[in-house]
Tab-separated table of C-alpha atoms and ligand atoms in Angstrom:
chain	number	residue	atom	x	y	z
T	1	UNK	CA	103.511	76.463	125.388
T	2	UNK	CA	101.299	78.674	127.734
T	3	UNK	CA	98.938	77.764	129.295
T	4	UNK	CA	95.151	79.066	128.895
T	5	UNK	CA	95.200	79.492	133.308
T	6	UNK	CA	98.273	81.887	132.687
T	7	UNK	CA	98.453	85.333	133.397
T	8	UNK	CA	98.156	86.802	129.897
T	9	UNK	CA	101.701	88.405	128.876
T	10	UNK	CA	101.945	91.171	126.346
T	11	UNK	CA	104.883	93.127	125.114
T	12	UNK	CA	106.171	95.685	123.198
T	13	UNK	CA	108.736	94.967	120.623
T	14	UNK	CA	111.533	96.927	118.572
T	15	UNK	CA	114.451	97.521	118.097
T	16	UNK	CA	115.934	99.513	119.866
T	17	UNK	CA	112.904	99.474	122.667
T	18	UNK	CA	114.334	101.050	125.745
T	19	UNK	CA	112.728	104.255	125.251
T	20	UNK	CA	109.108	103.201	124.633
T	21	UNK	CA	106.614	104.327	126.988
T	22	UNK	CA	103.929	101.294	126.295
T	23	UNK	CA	104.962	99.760	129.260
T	24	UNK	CA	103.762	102.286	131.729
T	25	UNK	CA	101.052	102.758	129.897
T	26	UNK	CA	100.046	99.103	129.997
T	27	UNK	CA	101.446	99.173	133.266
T	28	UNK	CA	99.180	101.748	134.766
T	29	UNK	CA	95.886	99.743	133.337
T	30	UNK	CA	96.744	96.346	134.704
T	31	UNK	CA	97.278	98.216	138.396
T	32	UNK	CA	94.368	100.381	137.743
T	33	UNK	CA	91.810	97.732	136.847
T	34	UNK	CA	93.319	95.142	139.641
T	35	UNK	CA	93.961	92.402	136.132
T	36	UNK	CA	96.206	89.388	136.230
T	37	UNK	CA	99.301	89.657	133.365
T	38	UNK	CA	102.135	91.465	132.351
T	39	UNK	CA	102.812	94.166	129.804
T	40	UNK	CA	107.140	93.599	128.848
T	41	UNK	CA	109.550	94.858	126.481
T	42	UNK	CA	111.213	92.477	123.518
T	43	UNK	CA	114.331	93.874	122.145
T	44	UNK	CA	114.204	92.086	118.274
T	45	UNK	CA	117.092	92.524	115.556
T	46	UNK	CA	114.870	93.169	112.238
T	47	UNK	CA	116.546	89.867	111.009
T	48	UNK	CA	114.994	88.008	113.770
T	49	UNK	CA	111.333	89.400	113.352
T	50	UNK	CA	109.743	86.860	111.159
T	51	UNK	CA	110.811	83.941	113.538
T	52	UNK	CA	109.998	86.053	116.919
T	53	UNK	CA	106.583	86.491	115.286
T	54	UNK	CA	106.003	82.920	113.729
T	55	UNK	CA	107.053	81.995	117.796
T	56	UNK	CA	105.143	84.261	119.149
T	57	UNK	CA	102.510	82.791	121.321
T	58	UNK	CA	105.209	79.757	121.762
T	59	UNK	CA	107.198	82.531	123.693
T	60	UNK	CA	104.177	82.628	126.176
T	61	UNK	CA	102.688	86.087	124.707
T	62	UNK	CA	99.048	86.286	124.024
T	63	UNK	CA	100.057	89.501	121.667
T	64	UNK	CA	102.185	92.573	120.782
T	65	UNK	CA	103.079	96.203	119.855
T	66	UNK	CA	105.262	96.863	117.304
T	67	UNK	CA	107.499	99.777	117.323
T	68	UNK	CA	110.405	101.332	115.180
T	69	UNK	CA	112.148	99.660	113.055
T	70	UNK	CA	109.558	96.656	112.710
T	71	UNK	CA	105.984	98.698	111.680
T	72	UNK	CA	106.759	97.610	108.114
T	73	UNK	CA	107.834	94.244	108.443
T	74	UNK	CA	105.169	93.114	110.589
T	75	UNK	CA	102.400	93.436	108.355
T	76	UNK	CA	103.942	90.306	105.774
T	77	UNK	CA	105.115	88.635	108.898
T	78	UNK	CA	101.560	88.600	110.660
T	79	UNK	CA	99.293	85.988	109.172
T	80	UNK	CA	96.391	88.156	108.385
T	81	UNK	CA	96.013	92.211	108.648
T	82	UNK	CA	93.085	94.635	109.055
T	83	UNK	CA	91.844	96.837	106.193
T	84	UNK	CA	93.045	99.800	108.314
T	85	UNK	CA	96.163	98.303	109.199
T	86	UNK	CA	96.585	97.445	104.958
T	87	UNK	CA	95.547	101.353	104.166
T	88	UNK	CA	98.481	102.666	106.468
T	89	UNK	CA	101.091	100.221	105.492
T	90	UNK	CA	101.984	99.493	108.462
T	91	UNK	CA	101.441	97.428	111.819
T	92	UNK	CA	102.005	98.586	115.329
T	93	UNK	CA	99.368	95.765	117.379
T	94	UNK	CA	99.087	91.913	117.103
T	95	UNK	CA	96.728	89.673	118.390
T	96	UNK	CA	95.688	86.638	117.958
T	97	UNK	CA	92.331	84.823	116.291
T	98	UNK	CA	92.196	80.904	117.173
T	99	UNK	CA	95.728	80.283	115.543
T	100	UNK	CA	96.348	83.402	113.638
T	101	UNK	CA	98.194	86.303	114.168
T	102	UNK	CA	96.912	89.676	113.116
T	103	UNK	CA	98.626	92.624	112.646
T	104	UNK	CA	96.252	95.919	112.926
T	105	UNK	CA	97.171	99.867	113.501
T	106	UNK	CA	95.714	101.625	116.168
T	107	UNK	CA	97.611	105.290	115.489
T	108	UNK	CA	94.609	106.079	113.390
T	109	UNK	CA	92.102	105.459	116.022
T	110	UNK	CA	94.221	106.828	118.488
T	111	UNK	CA	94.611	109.948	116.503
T	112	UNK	CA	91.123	110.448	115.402
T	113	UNK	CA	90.015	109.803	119.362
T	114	UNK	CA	92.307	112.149	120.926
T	115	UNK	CA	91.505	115.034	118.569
T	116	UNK	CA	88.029	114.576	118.962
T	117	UNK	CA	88.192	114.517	122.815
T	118	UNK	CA	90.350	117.860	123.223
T	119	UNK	CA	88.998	119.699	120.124
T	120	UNK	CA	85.200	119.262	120.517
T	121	UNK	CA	85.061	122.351	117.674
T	122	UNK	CA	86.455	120.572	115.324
T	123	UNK	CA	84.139	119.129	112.630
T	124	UNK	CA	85.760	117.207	110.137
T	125	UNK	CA	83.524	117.891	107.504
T	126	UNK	CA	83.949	121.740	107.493
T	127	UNK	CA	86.945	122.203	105.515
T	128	UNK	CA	90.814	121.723	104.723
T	129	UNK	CA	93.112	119.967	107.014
T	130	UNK	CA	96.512	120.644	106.390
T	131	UNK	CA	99.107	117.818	107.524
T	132	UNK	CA	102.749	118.499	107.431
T	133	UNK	CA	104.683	114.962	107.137
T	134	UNK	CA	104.348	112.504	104.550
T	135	UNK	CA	106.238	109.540	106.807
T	136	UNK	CA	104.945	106.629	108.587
T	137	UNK	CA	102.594	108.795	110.974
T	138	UNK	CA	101.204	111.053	108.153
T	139	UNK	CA	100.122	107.980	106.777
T	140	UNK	CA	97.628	107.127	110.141
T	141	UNK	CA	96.753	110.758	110.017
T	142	UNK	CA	95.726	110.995	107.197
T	143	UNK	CA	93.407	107.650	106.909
T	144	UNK	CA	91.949	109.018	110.117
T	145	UNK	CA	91.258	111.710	108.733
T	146	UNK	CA	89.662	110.760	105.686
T	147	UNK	CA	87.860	107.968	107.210
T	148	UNK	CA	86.362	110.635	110.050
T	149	UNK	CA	85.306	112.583	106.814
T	150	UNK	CA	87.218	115.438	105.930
T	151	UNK	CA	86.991	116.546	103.071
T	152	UNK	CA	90.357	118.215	101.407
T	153	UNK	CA	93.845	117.151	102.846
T	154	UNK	CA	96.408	119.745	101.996
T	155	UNK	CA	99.450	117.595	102.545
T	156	UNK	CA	102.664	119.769	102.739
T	157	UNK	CA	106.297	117.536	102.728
T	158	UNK	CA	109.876	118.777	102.229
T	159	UNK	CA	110.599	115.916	100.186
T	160	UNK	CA	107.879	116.578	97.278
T	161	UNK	CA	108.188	112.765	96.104
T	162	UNK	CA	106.869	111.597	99.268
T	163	UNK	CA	103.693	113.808	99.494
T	164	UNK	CA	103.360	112.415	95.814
T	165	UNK	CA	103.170	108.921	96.697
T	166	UNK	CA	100.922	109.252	99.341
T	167	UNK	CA	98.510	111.393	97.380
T	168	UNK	CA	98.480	108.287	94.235
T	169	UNK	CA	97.552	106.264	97.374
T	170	UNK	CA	94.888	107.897	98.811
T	171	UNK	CA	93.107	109.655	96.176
T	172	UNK	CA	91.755	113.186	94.986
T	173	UNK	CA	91.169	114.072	98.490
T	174	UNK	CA	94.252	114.454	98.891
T	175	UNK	CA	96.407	117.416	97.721
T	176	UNK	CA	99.895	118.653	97.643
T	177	UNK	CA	101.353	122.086	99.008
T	178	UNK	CA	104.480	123.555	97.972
T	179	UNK	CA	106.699	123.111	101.180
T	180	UNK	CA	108.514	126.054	100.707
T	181	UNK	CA	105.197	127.910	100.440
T	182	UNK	CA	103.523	126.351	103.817
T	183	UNK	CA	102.888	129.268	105.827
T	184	UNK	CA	100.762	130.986	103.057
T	185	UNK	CA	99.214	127.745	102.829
T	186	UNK	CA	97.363	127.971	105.650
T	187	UNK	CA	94.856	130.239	105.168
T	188	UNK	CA	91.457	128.654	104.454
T	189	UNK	CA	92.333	125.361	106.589
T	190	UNK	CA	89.956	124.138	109.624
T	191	UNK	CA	92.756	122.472	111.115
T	192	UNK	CA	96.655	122.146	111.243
T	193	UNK	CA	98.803	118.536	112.142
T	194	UNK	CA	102.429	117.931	112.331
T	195	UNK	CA	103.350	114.378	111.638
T	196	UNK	CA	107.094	115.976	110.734
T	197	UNK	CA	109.615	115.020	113.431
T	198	UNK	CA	110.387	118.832	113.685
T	199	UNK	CA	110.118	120.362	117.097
T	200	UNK	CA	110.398	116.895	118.586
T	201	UNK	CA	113.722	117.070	121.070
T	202	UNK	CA	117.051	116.220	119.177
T	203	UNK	CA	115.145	117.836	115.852
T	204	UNK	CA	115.500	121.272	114.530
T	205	UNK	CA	112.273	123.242	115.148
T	206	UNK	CA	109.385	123.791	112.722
T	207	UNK	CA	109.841	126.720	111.272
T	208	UNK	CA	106.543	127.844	110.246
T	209	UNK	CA	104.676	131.357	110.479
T	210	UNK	CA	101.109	131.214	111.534
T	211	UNK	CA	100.453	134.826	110.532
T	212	UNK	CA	98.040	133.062	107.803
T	213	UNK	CA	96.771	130.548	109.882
T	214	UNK	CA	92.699	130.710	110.744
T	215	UNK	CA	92.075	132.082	114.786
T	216	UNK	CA	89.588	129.349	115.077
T	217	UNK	CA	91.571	126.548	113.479
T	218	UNK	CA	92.810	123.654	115.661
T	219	UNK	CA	96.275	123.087	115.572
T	220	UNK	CA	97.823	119.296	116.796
T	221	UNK	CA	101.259	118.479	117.022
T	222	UNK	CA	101.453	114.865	117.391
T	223	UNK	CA	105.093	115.288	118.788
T	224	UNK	CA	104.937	114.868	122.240
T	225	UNK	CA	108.410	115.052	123.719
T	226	UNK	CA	108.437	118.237	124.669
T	227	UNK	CA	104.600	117.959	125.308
T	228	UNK	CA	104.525	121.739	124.754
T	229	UNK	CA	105.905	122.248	121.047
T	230	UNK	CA	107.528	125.564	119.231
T	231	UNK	CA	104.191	124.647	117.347
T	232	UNK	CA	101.496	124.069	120.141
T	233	UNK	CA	103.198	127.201	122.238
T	234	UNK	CA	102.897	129.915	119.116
T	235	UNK	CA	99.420	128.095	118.234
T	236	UNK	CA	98.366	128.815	121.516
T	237	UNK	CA	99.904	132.554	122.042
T	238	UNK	CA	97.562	133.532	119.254
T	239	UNK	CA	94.489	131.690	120.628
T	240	UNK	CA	94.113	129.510	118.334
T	241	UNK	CA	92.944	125.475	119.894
T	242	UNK	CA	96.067	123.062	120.222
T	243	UNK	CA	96.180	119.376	120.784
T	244	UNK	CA	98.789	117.935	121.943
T	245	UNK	CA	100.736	114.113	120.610
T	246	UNK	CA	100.225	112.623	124.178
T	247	UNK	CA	96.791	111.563	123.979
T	248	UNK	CA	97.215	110.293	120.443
T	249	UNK	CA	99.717	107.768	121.940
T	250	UNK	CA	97.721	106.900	125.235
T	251	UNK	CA	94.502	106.509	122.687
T	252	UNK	CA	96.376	104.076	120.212
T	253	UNK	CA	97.226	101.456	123.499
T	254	UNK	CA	93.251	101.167	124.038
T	255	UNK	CA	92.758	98.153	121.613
T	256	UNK	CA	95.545	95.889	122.381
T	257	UNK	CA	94.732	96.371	125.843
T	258	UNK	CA	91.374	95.259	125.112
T	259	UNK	CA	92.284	92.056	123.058
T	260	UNK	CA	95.201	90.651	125.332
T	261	UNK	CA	93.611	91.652	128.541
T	262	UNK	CA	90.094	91.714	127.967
T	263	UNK	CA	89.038	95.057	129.053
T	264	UNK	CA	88.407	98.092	127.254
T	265	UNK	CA	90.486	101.039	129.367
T	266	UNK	CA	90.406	104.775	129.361
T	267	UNK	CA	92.439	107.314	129.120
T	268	UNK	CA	92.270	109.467	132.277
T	269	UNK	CA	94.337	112.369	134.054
T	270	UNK	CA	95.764	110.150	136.087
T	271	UNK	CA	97.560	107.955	132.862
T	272	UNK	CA	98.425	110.967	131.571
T	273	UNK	CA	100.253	111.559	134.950
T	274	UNK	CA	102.383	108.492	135.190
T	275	UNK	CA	103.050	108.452	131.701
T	276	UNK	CA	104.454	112.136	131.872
T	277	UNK	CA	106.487	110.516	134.968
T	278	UNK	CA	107.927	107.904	133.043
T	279	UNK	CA	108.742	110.626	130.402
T	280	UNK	CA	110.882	112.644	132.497
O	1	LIG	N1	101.825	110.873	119.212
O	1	LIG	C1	101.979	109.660	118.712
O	1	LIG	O1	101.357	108.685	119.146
O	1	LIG	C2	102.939	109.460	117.562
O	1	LIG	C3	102.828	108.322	116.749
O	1	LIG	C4	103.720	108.179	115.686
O	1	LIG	C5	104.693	109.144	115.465
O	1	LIG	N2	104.771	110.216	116.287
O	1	LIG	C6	105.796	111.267	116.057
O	1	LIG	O2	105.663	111.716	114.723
O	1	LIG	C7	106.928	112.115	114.213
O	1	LIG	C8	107.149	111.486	112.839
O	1	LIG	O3	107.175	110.084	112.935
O	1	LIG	P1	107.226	109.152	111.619
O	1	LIG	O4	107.199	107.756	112.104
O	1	LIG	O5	106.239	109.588	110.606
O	1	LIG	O6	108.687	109.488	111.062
O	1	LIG	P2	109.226	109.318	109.555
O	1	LIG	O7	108.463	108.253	108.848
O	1	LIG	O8	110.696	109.207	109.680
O	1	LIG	O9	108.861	110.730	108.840
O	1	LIG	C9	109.504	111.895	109.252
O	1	LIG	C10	108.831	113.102	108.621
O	1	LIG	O10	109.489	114.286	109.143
O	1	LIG	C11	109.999	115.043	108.042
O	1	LIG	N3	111.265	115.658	108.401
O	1	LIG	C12	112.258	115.130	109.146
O	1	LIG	N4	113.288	116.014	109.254
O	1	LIG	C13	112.919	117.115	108.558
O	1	LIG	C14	113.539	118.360	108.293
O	1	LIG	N5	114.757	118.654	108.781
O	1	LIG	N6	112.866	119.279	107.546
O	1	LIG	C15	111.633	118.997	107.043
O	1	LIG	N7	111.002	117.831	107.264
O	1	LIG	C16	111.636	116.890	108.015
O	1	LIG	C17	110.177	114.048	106.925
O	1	LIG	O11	110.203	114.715	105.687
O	1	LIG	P3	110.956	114.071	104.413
O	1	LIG	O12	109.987	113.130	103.795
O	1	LIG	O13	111.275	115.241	103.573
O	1	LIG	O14	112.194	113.382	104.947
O	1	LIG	C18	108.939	113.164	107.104
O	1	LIG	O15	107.798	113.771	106.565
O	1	LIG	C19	107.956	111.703	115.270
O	1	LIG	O16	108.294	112.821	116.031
O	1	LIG	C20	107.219	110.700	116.128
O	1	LIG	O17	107.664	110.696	117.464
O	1	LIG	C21	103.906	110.413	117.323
């Protein structure tokens, strides 16, 4: 059992977790702020998740981040969940209360903060967003969105049975778009996200003309490997505002940070540095 005099350890854990880029993120803050602890990663098999998690603080961690393929799985296998981490379906931070373990999402707030940071124009109550995706990220996207007030979500998904099940989830705010239609979609919209893995590298490129698309609307590609998307480059060529994914996944570590190490800590140039570093 730890003990409460121990450095407070933290990891991230999936499955397969090589790639993940928490751990110079959490990295950077414990150097930064001068804190005691340690920020690992936990390579779990899915069948081993519940009992990892039930053994969690036993294996001398005060907490967690959950990555691919475990989102899902941790919400029944924490002992209590957030309302935000209920409304996305899915878990990605874990912390502990006395005894319990709760499972919360921070991709919303990390979303919502990032946008609002690099696209100051961008009011959320002036008109249609239009989200492309209807996967696990569409679904933190979109809660953000609603929650930060928008108030029409265009959501536009090659597989039209997956748009439909997120719009019977989140209500008549919520809209669906003809996918094959999406460029002629775009006209009237105040802002334009892709939560598709299209343009990411590996994936074929989003294939989308922006002819249609508002000057003045802000366009976010929450992809982030390459930083500079097919998307964000034509988005940009045309003047319109572009966000990139980056900050969306430097905002999202904020909380956990918080909880298991008991400072709030920003996201600065200089993260957004070493992360790019640890990237290459
Ligand atoms: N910046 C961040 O912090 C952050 C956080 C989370 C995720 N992400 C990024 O977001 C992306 C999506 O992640 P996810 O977890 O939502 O994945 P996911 O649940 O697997 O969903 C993938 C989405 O991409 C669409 N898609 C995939 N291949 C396609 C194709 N060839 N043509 C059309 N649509 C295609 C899927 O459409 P169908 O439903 O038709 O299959 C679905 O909407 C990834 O690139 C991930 O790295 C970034």
């Amino acid at each position: 059992m730890t003990q409460d005099t121990e450095a407070p350890r933290a990891a991230v854990i999936g499955w397969p977790v090589a790639h993940s880029l928490s751990p110079a993120i959490h990295g950077y803050w414990l150097r930064h702020y001068g804190l005691a602890g340690s920020y690992g990663k936990l390579a779990v098999p899915p069948d081993e998740l519940p009992t990892t998690l039930a053994n969690l603080r036993g294996l001398g961690y005060v907490g967690a981040n959950v990555t691919i393929p475990h989102k899902t799985a941790a919400l029944k296998a924490a002992d209590s969940v957030t309302d935000v981490a209920r409304r996305i379906g899915a878990v990605n931070t874990l912390y502990y209360e006395g005894e319990r373990l709760v499972g919360d999402n921070s991709d919303a707030a990390g979303f919502i903060e990032n946008l609002k940071r690099h696209a100051p124009s961008w009011v959320a109550e002036s008109g249609t967003a239009a989200v492309l995706g209807a996967g696990g990220a569409a679904r933190a996207v979109i809660v953000a969105l609603l929650d930060a007030g928008a108030p029409d979500l265009l959501l536009l998904n090659r597989t039209h049975a997956r748009a439909e099940d997120l719009a019977a989830a989140f209500g008549p705010k919520v809209r669906i778009g003809d996918w094959s239609r999406r460029a002629s979609a775009l006209r009237d919209v105040v802002l334009l996200v892709n939560t598709t893995a299209l343009g990411m590298v590996g994936q074929p490129p989003l294939a989308l003309e922006l002819a249609d698309l508002p000057a003045t609307a802000v366009v976010n590609d929450i992809v982030y490997k390459p930083l500079e998307t097919g998307l964000l480059k034509a988005a940009r060529a045309r003047g319109n505002p572009v966000v990139d994914g980056l900050g969306m996944l430097l905002y999202q570590a904020r909380p956990g940070f918080a909880h298991w190490f008991g400072r709030l800590p920003e996201v600065t140039q200089d993260l957004r540095a070493e992360v790019l570093k640890a990237m290459a």
